[in-house]
Short mmCIF file of C-alpha atoms in Angstrom, two decimals:
data_model
loop_
_atom_site.label_atom_id
_atom_site.label_comp_id
_atom_site.label_asym_id
_atom_site.label_seq_id
_atom_site.Cartn_x
_atom_site.Cartn_y
_atom_site.Cartn_z
CA MET A 1 -1.29 -25.74 -7.54
CA GLU A 2 -0.09 -23.57 -4.65
CA GLU A 3 1.33 -21.06 -7.13
CA GLU A 4 -2.06 -20.80 -8.88
CA LYS A 5 -3.75 -20.19 -5.52
CA ALA A 6 -1.32 -17.41 -4.68
CA ARG A 7 -1.71 -15.63 -8.00
CA SER A 8 -4.00 -12.61 -7.79
CA LYS A 9 -6.54 -11.28 -10.27
CA PHE A 10 -4.61 -8.01 -10.02
CA LYS A 11 -1.54 -7.96 -12.26
CA ARG A 12 -0.31 -4.54 -11.13
CA VAL A 13 -1.19 -2.56 -8.03
CA CYS A 14 -0.39 1.11 -7.57
CA VAL A 15 0.75 1.92 -4.03
CA PHE A 16 0.61 5.49 -2.71
CA CYS A 17 2.87 6.06 0.27
CA GLY A 18 5.16 8.52 1.97
CA SER A 19 8.68 9.58 1.04
CA ASN A 20 9.20 9.54 4.82
CA SER A 21 9.10 6.45 7.03
CA GLY A 22 7.18 7.93 9.95
CA HIS A 23 8.36 7.99 13.55
CA ARG A 24 7.32 4.45 14.43
CA LYS A 25 8.65 1.12 13.17
CA VAL A 26 5.09 -0.17 12.66
CA PHE A 27 4.83 1.88 9.43
CA SER A 28 8.06 0.50 7.94
CA ASP A 29 6.99 -3.01 8.93
CA ALA A 30 3.66 -2.48 7.16
CA ALA A 31 5.40 -1.37 3.95
CA LEU A 32 7.63 -4.45 4.02
CA ASP A 33 4.63 -6.67 4.76
CA LEU A 34 2.66 -5.23 1.84
CA GLY A 35 5.66 -5.68 -0.46
CA ASN A 36 5.97 -9.32 0.57
CA GLU A 37 2.24 -9.91 0.05
CA LEU A 38 2.47 -8.48 -3.47
CA VAL A 39 5.40 -10.79 -4.25
CA LYS A 40 3.55 -13.78 -2.80
CA ARG A 41 0.61 -13.07 -5.10
CA LYS A 42 2.82 -12.33 -8.14
CA ILE A 43 1.61 -8.72 -8.33
CA ASP A 44 3.82 -6.09 -9.96
CA LEU A 45 4.20 -2.67 -8.34
CA VAL A 46 3.43 0.78 -9.71
CA TYR A 47 4.45 3.59 -7.38
CA GLY A 48 5.75 7.14 -7.14
CA GLY A 49 9.32 6.32 -8.15
CA GLY A 50 11.17 7.38 -5.00
CA SER A 51 13.84 5.32 -3.26
CA VAL A 52 13.43 6.91 0.18
CA GLY A 53 10.92 6.45 3.01
CA LEU A 54 8.11 3.91 2.66
CA MET A 55 8.40 4.20 -1.13
CA GLY A 56 11.95 2.90 -0.98
CA LEU A 57 11.07 0.03 1.35
CA ILE A 58 8.17 -1.36 -0.65
CA SER A 59 9.80 -0.91 -4.05
CA GLN A 60 13.00 -2.69 -2.97
CA THR A 61 11.01 -5.53 -1.39
CA VAL A 62 8.93 -6.13 -4.52
CA TYR A 63 11.97 -5.81 -6.80
CA ASP A 64 14.03 -8.23 -4.68
CA GLY A 65 11.09 -10.65 -4.76
CA GLY A 66 11.29 -10.89 -8.55
CA CYS A 67 8.26 -8.80 -9.53
CA HIS A 68 8.36 -5.83 -11.87
CA VAL A 69 8.59 -2.37 -10.34
CA LEU A 70 7.52 0.74 -12.26
CA GLY A 71 8.22 4.09 -10.63
CA ILE A 72 6.62 7.21 -12.11
CA ILE A 73 8.15 10.47 -10.96
CA PRO A 74 8.09 14.14 -12.03
CA ARG A 75 11.51 15.39 -13.10
CA ALA A 76 11.48 18.11 -10.44
CA LEU A 77 11.16 15.52 -7.65
CA MET A 78 14.00 13.25 -8.76
CA PRO A 79 16.69 14.99 -6.65
CA LEU A 80 14.40 14.90 -3.59
CA GLU A 81 12.94 11.38 -3.77
CA ILE A 82 15.66 9.29 -5.43
CA SER A 83 18.75 8.56 -3.36
CA GLY A 84 21.42 6.44 -5.02
CA GLU A 85 20.39 3.92 -7.67
CA PRO A 86 16.70 3.91 -8.70
CA VAL A 87 14.73 0.69 -8.14
CA GLY A 88 13.35 -1.13 -11.19
CA GLU A 89 12.00 0.82 -14.15
CA VAL A 90 11.71 4.59 -13.68
CA ARG A 91 9.51 6.70 -15.94
CA THR A 92 9.91 10.47 -15.72
CA VAL A 93 6.95 12.75 -16.37
CA SER A 94 6.49 16.51 -16.53
CA ASP A 95 4.33 17.13 -13.46
CA MET A 96 2.16 15.69 -10.68
CA HIS A 97 -0.96 15.56 -12.86
CA GLU A 98 0.79 13.44 -15.48
CA ARG A 99 2.21 11.24 -12.73
CA LYS A 100 -1.24 10.37 -11.39
CA ALA A 101 -2.64 9.80 -14.87
CA GLU A 102 0.22 7.43 -15.73
CA MET A 103 -0.11 5.55 -12.44
CA ALA A 104 -3.85 5.15 -13.05
CA ARG A 105 -3.28 3.86 -16.59
CA GLU A 106 -0.76 1.26 -15.48
CA ALA A 107 -2.49 -0.16 -12.39
CA ASP A 108 -5.38 -2.60 -11.88
CA ALA A 109 -6.05 -1.39 -8.31
CA PHE A 110 -4.80 1.17 -5.78
CA ILE A 111 -3.57 0.92 -2.18
CA ALA A 112 -2.60 3.75 0.15
CA LEU A 113 -0.10 3.16 2.93
CA PRO A 114 0.31 5.80 5.64
CA GLY A 115 1.63 9.07 4.23
CA GLY A 116 1.23 12.81 4.26
CA TYR A 117 -0.68 15.33 2.15
CA GLY A 118 0.57 13.90 -1.15
CA THR A 119 -0.47 10.35 -0.33
CA MET A 120 -3.90 11.48 0.85
CA GLU A 121 -4.40 13.67 -2.21
CA GLU A 122 -3.59 10.76 -4.54
CA LEU A 123 -5.94 8.48 -2.60
CA LEU A 124 -8.80 10.98 -2.67
CA GLU A 125 -8.39 11.59 -6.38
CA MET A 126 -8.69 7.86 -7.13
CA ILE A 127 -11.82 7.71 -4.93
CA THR A 128 -13.27 10.70 -6.78
CA TRP A 129 -12.50 9.21 -10.20
CA SER A 130 -14.27 6.02 -9.14
CA GLN A 131 -17.29 8.03 -7.96
CA LEU A 132 -17.43 9.79 -11.35
CA GLY A 133 -17.16 6.53 -13.28
CA ILE A 134 -13.74 7.35 -14.75
CA HIS A 135 -12.45 3.98 -13.53
CA LYS A 136 -13.84 0.83 -11.91
CA LYS A 137 -10.69 -0.17 -10.06
CA THR A 138 -10.65 -1.13 -6.41
CA VAL A 139 -9.22 1.44 -3.97
CA GLY A 140 -7.70 0.06 -0.76
CA LEU A 141 -6.56 1.79 2.42
CA LEU A 142 -3.99 0.05 4.63
CA ASN A 143 -5.05 1.44 7.99
CA VAL A 144 -1.86 0.67 9.92
CA ASP A 145 -2.37 0.87 13.68
CA GLY A 146 -5.41 3.10 13.17
CA TYR A 147 -3.47 5.77 11.25
CA TYR A 148 -6.45 6.51 9.00
CA ASN A 149 -9.20 6.16 11.64
CA ASN A 150 -9.91 9.89 11.63
CA LEU A 151 -10.03 10.03 7.83
CA LEU A 152 -12.52 7.15 7.72
CA ALA A 153 -14.57 8.87 10.42
CA LEU A 154 -14.57 12.03 8.28
CA PHE A 155 -15.97 10.02 5.35
CA ASP A 156 -18.68 8.62 7.63
CA ASN A 157 -19.52 12.13 8.78
CA GLY A 158 -19.74 13.22 5.14
CA VAL A 159 -22.43 10.57 4.60
CA GLU A 160 -24.27 11.58 7.75
CA GLU A 161 -24.24 15.26 6.74
CA GLY A 162 -25.39 14.55 3.19
CA PHE A 163 -22.20 15.35 1.26
CA ILE A 164 -21.19 11.76 0.40
CA LYS A 165 -23.68 9.24 -0.95
CA PRO A 166 -23.83 6.00 1.06
CA GLY A 167 -22.93 3.97 -2.03
CA ALA A 168 -19.89 6.13 -2.70
CA ARG A 169 -18.68 5.66 0.88
CA HIS A 170 -18.14 1.99 0.03
CA ILE A 171 -15.75 2.77 -2.83
CA ILE A 172 -12.85 2.47 -0.40
CA VAL A 173 -11.85 -0.84 1.19
CA SER A 174 -9.84 -0.68 4.41
CA ALA A 175 -8.08 -3.21 6.62
CA PRO A 176 -5.28 -3.16 9.23
CA THR A 177 -3.01 -5.71 7.52
CA ALA A 178 -1.80 -6.23 3.96
CA LYS A 179 -3.06 -9.82 3.78
CA GLU A 180 -6.55 -8.91 4.96
CA LEU A 181 -6.69 -5.86 2.69
CA LEU A 182 -5.73 -7.75 -0.46
CA GLU A 183 -8.21 -10.51 0.34
CA LYS A 184 -11.00 -7.94 0.78
CA MET A 185 -10.00 -6.13 -2.41
CA GLU A 186 -10.09 -9.35 -4.41
CA LYS A 187 -13.67 -9.97 -3.30
CA TYR A 188 -14.78 -6.35 -3.45
CA GLY A 189 -13.81 -5.72 -7.07
CA ARG A 190 -16.90 -7.54 -8.35
CA SER A 191 -19.41 -5.49 -6.34
CA LEU A 192 -17.59 -2.25 -7.19
CA LYS A 193 -17.92 -2.93 -10.92
CA LYS A 194 -21.64 -3.60 -10.50
CA TRP A 195 -22.08 -0.31 -8.61
CA ALA A 196 -19.99 1.72 -11.07
CA ALA A 197 -21.94 0.33 -14.04
CA SER A 198 -25.08 1.99 -12.68
CA LEU A 199 -23.56 5.49 -12.69
CA PRO A 200 -25.04 8.03 -15.12
CA ILE A 201 -21.57 9.42 -15.87
CA LYS A 202 -19.34 7.23 -18.00
CA ALA A 203 -15.59 7.43 -18.37
CA ILE A 204 -14.74 10.94 -19.49
CA GLN A 205 -11.13 10.28 -20.45
CA ASN A 206 -9.32 7.60 -22.33
CA PHE A 207 -7.76 6.13 -19.21
CA PRO A 208 -7.17 4.09 -17.14
CA ARG A 209 -6.43 1.29 -19.60
CA ASN A 210 -7.88 -1.57 -17.52
CA THR A 211 -11.48 -0.96 -16.43
#
């Protein structure tokens, strides 16, 4: 009974995160916490394939917890982002565009941990694809210790200035802890699908697989 309660409606979650760990321990702790929450809910991990930084921490945690780990990495980044033995299954792709497409195909939802330009670019692309109706998957932001406060304020300013529609602002779900974020994402998926179904633009590509 307890196992059924813990099991999530998401089978696989794609996590975007840094190949660095950041200067403060709070970021590493958040990656470990998210990994443990995924294991608790029996959710497999899709991620960028690296074994360093926050990527390495969350992938090892999920793998050690008995869930499947799929890393998707461009060949050119393998020497930079894989140190020692890779974690779980590693799929090599030709470039960054193919990496994002593969991650989107494989995942049921997306979460961004703190990271740099690459993490933010991946997050924003998934938000944009949702806005265009390319997918109906929930996009979560783990706002560790207010790391993304300024980004969220920028989105709010975009609404205020007329560049982001109020409905589109609610594509992204944010919370300060992994437990709270996953709980909000579970509930939010239903309303997101209802909103996406009203879009005039339908999926323009043959992915992601699970809509």
